[in-house]
Amino acid sequence: MNTKVPLSSVAENEFGQRVAARLSGGNQALPHDIGERLRVARAQAVAQRKQAPQLRAAPAVVQSGSTAVLGGGGWGWWTRIGTVVPLVALVAGLITISVMQDEDRASELAEVDSALLTGDLPPAAYTDPGFAQFLKSDGASD
């Protein structure tokens, strides 16, 4: 059956009525309980069809110069701002984290340098080749 269904709602309703009449015509040959179940199912389908919400049209593809973009209303200024704000917040957060880590690293190095310079080591100890090994060993934590 290669029949085109027209898009208008009047034609859709007529097509639905023809299908329902055809189904009801073949209903007499069925047992009573099956016929009743089919009648209830048809009634539910019709009720659901009447309650079906109107579907929004899908956004159209619009060609803008050499690029194709999705068009479809609803892209006002507030929506565009709402999509940019989370991106700006993310970038600001990443920059803040980077700055804080740099400051922490610098303060840790300053602490180590001040501890070394104010310690009881003579200046010649800093030129000793084993001094780096001493700092890495447990002897530096005493």
mmCIF file with all atom_site columns, C-alpha atoms in Angstrom, residues 34-109:
data_model
loop_
_atom_site.group_PDB
_atom_site.id
_atom_site.type_symbol
_atom_site.label_atom_id
_atom_site.label_alt_id
_atom_site.label_comp_id
_atom_site.label_asym_id
_atom_site.label_entity_id
_atom_site.label_seq_id
_atom_site.pdbx_PDB_ins_code
_atom_site.Cartn_x
_atom_site.Cartn_y
_atom_site.Cartn_z
_atom_site.occupancy
_atom_site.B_iso_or_equiv
_atom_site.pdbx_formal_charge
_atom_site.auth_seq_id
_atom_site.auth_comp_id
_atom_site.auth_asym_id
_atom_site.auth_atom_id
_atom_site.pdbx_PDB_model_num
ATOM 1  C CA . ILE A 1 34  ? -10.915 -9.805 21.789 1.00 0.00 ? 34  ILE A CA 1
ATOM 2  C CA . GLY A 1 35  ? -13.317 -7.402 20.072 1.00 0.00 ? 35  GLY A CA 1
ATOM 3  C CA . GLU A 1 36  ? -13.904 -5.597 23.369 1.00 0.00 ? 36  GLU A CA 1
ATOM 4  C CA . ARG A 1 37  ? -10.183 -5.273 24.052 1.00 0.00 ? 37  ARG A CA 1
ATOM 5  C CA . LEU A 1 38  ? -9.662  -3.835 20.564 1.00 0.00 ? 38  LEU A CA 1
ATOM 6  C CA . ARG A 1 39  ? -12.575 -1.400 21.066 1.00 0.00 ? 39  ARG A CA 1
ATOM 7  C CA . VAL A 1 40  ? -11.093 -0.185 24.372 1.00 0.00 ? 40  VAL A CA 1
ATOM 8  C CA . ALA A 1 41  ? -7.635  0.161  22.801 1.00 0.00 ? 41  ALA A CA 1
ATOM 9  C CA . ARG A 1 42  ? -9.129  2.200  19.934 1.00 0.00 ? 42  ARG A CA 1
ATOM 10 C CA . ALA A 1 43  ? -10.953 4.450  22.388 1.00 0.00 ? 43  ALA A CA 1
ATOM 11 C CA . GLN A 1 44  ? -7.734  5.012  24.336 1.00 0.00 ? 44  GLN A CA 1
ATOM 12 C CA . ALA A 1 45  ? -5.818  5.797  21.144 1.00 0.00 ? 45  ALA A CA 1
ATOM 13 C CA . VAL A 1 46  ? -8.440  8.338  20.064 1.00 0.00 ? 46  VAL A CA 1
ATOM 14 C CA . ALA A 1 47  ? -8.442  9.957  23.521 1.00 0.00 ? 47  ALA A CA 1
ATOM 15 C CA . GLN A 1 48  ? -4.657  10.137 23.491 1.00 0.00 ? 48  GLN A CA 1
ATOM 16 C CA . ARG A 1 49  ? -4.698  11.609 19.983 1.00 0.00 ? 49  ARG A CA 1
ATOM 17 C CA . LYS A 1 50  ? -7.021  14.390 21.134 1.00 0.00 ? 50  LYS A CA 1
ATOM 18 C CA . GLN A 1 51  ? -4.800  15.171 24.135 1.00 0.00 ? 51  GLN A CA 1
ATOM 19 C CA . ALA A 1 52  ? -1.511  15.140 22.229 1.00 0.00 ? 52  ALA A CA 1
ATOM 20 C CA . PRO A 1 53  ? 0.301   18.463 22.639 1.00 0.00 ? 53  PRO A CA 1
ATOM 21 C CA . GLN A 1 54  ? 1.228   20.505 19.605 1.00 0.00 ? 54  GLN A CA 1
ATOM 22 C CA . LEU A 1 55  ? 4.775   19.702 18.570 1.00 0.00 ? 55  LEU A CA 1
ATOM 23 C CA . ARG A 1 56  ? 7.187   22.554 17.989 1.00 0.00 ? 56  ARG A CA 1
ATOM 24 C CA . ALA A 1 57  ? 8.803   22.771 14.620 1.00 0.00 ? 57  ALA A CA 1
ATOM 25 C CA . ALA A 1 58  ? 12.405  21.660 14.471 1.00 0.00 ? 58  ALA A CA 1
ATOM 26 C CA . PRO A 1 59  ? 14.946  24.426 13.938 1.00 0.00 ? 59  PRO A CA 1
ATOM 27 C CA . ALA A 1 60  ? 15.701  25.028 10.300 1.00 0.00 ? 60  ALA A CA 1
ATOM 28 C CA . VAL A 1 61  ? 19.166  24.955 8.836  1.00 0.00 ? 61  VAL A CA 1
ATOM 29 C CA . VAL A 1 62  ? 19.953  28.434 7.562  1.00 0.00 ? 62  VAL A CA 1
ATOM 30 C CA . GLN A 1 63  ? 22.840  29.201 5.280  1.00 0.00 ? 63  GLN A CA 1
ATOM 31 C CA . SER A 1 64  ? 24.752  32.291 6.315  1.00 0.00 ? 64  SER A CA 1
ATOM 32 C CA . GLY A 1 65  ? 27.435  33.095 3.781  1.00 0.00 ? 65  GLY A CA 1
ATOM 33 C CA . SER A 1 66  ? 29.619  30.037 3.402  1.00 0.00 ? 66  SER A CA 1
ATOM 34 C CA . THR A 1 67  ? 28.516  28.472 6.701  1.00 0.00 ? 67  THR A CA 1
ATOM 35 C CA . ALA A 1 68  ? 25.329  26.694 7.670  1.00 0.00 ? 68  ALA A CA 1
ATOM 36 C CA . VAL A 1 69  ? 23.854  27.375 11.095 1.00 0.00 ? 69  VAL A CA 1
ATOM 37 C CA . LEU A 1 70  ? 20.855  26.075 12.957 1.00 0.00 ? 70  LEU A CA 1
ATOM 38 C CA . GLY A 1 71  ? 18.173  28.695 13.095 1.00 0.00 ? 71  GLY A CA 1
ATOM 39 C CA . GLY A 1 72  ? 15.144  28.530 15.255 1.00 0.00 ? 72  GLY A CA 1
ATOM 40 C CA . GLY A 1 73  ? 14.077  31.443 17.373 1.00 0.00 ? 73  GLY A CA 1
ATOM 41 C CA . GLY A 1 74  ? 14.532  31.798 21.064 1.00 0.00 ? 74  GLY A CA 1
ATOM 42 C CA . TRP A 1 75  ? 18.088  33.094 20.790 1.00 0.00 ? 75  TRP A CA 1
ATOM 43 C CA . GLY A 1 76  ? 17.598  36.447 22.417 1.00 0.00 ? 76  GLY A CA 1
ATOM 44 C CA . TRP A 1 77  ? 20.235  38.447 24.236 1.00 0.00 ? 77  TRP A CA 1
ATOM 45 C CA . TRP A 1 78  ? 19.467  36.866 27.610 1.00 0.00 ? 78  TRP A CA 1
ATOM 46 C CA . THR A 1 79  ? 19.929  33.377 26.231 1.00 0.00 ? 79  THR A CA 1
ATOM 47 C CA . ARG A 1 80  ? 23.255  34.298 24.668 1.00 0.00 ? 80  ARG A CA 1
ATOM 48 C CA . ILE A 1 81  ? 24.440  35.920 27.881 1.00 0.00 ? 81  ILE A CA 1
ATOM 49 C CA . GLY A 1 82  ? 23.287  32.839 29.799 1.00 0.00 ? 82  GLY A CA 1
ATOM 50 C CA . THR A 1 83  ? 25.466  30.620 27.626 1.00 0.00 ? 83  THR A CA 1
ATOM 51 C CA . VAL A 1 84  ? 28.548  32.837 27.963 1.00 0.00 ? 84  VAL A CA 1
ATOM 52 C CA . VAL A 1 85  ? 28.414  33.408 31.744 1.00 0.00 ? 85  VAL A CA 1
ATOM 53 C CA . PRO A 1 86  ? 29.363  29.799 32.717 1.00 0.00 ? 86  PRO A CA 1
ATOM 54 C CA . LEU A 1 87  ? 32.297  29.903 30.300 1.00 0.00 ? 87  LEU A CA 1
ATOM 55 C CA . VAL A 1 88  ? 33.546  33.182 31.797 1.00 0.00 ? 88  VAL A CA 1
ATOM 56 C CA . ALA A 1 89  ? 33.146  31.755 35.320 1.00 0.00 ? 89  ALA A CA 1
ATOM 57 C CA . LEU A 1 90  ? 35.148  28.663 34.339 1.00 0.00 ? 90  LEU A CA 1
ATOM 58 C CA . VAL A 1 91  ? 38.003  30.710 32.869 1.00 0.00 ? 91  VAL A CA 1
ATOM 59 C CA . ALA A 1 92  ? 38.055  33.025 35.916 1.00 0.00 ? 92  ALA A CA 1
ATOM 60 C CA . GLY A 1 93  ? 38.178  29.992 38.237 1.00 0.00 ? 93  GLY A CA 1
ATOM 61 C CA . LEU A 1 94  ? 41.067  28.414 36.336 1.00 0.00 ? 94  LEU A CA 1
ATOM 62 C CA . ILE A 1 95  ? 43.037  31.674 36.401 1.00 0.00 ? 95  ILE A CA 1
ATOM 63 C CA . THR A 1 96  ? 42.388  32.054 40.143 1.00 0.00 ? 96  THR A CA 1
ATOM 64 C CA . ILE A 1 97  ? 43.577  28.500 40.833 1.00 0.00 ? 97  ILE A CA 1
ATOM 65 C CA . SER A 1 98  ? 46.743  29.082 38.788 1.00 0.00 ? 98  SER A CA 1
ATOM 66 C CA . VAL A 1 99  ? 47.555  32.319 40.616 1.00 0.00 ? 99  VAL A CA 1
ATOM 67 C CA . MET A 1 100 ? 46.965  30.722 44.024 1.00 0.00 ? 100 MET A CA 1
ATOM 68 C CA . GLN A 1 101 ? 49.217  27.774 43.194 1.00 0.00 ? 101 GLN A CA 1
ATOM 69 C CA . ASP A 1 102 ? 51.979  30.122 42.036 1.00 0.00 ? 102 ASP A CA 1
ATOM 70 C CA . GLU A 1 103 ? 51.718  32.111 45.268 1.00 0.00 ? 103 GLU A CA 1
ATOM 71 C CA . ASP A 1 104 ? 51.794  28.947 47.396 1.00 0.00 ? 104 ASP A CA 1
ATOM 72 C CA . ARG A 1 105 ? 54.838  27.667 45.537 1.00 0.00 ? 105 ARG A CA 1
ATOM 73 C CA . ALA A 1 106 ? 56.636  30.985 45.982 1.00 0.00 ? 106 ALA A CA 1
ATOM 74 C CA . SER A 1 107 ? 55.840  31.114 49.707 1.00 0.00 ? 107 SER A CA 1
ATOM 75 C CA . GLU A 1 108 ? 57.122  27.545 50.203 1.00 0.00 ? 108 GLU A CA 1
ATOM 76 C CA . LEU A 1 109 ? 60.372  28.402 48.447 1.00 0.00 ? 109 LEU A CA 1
#
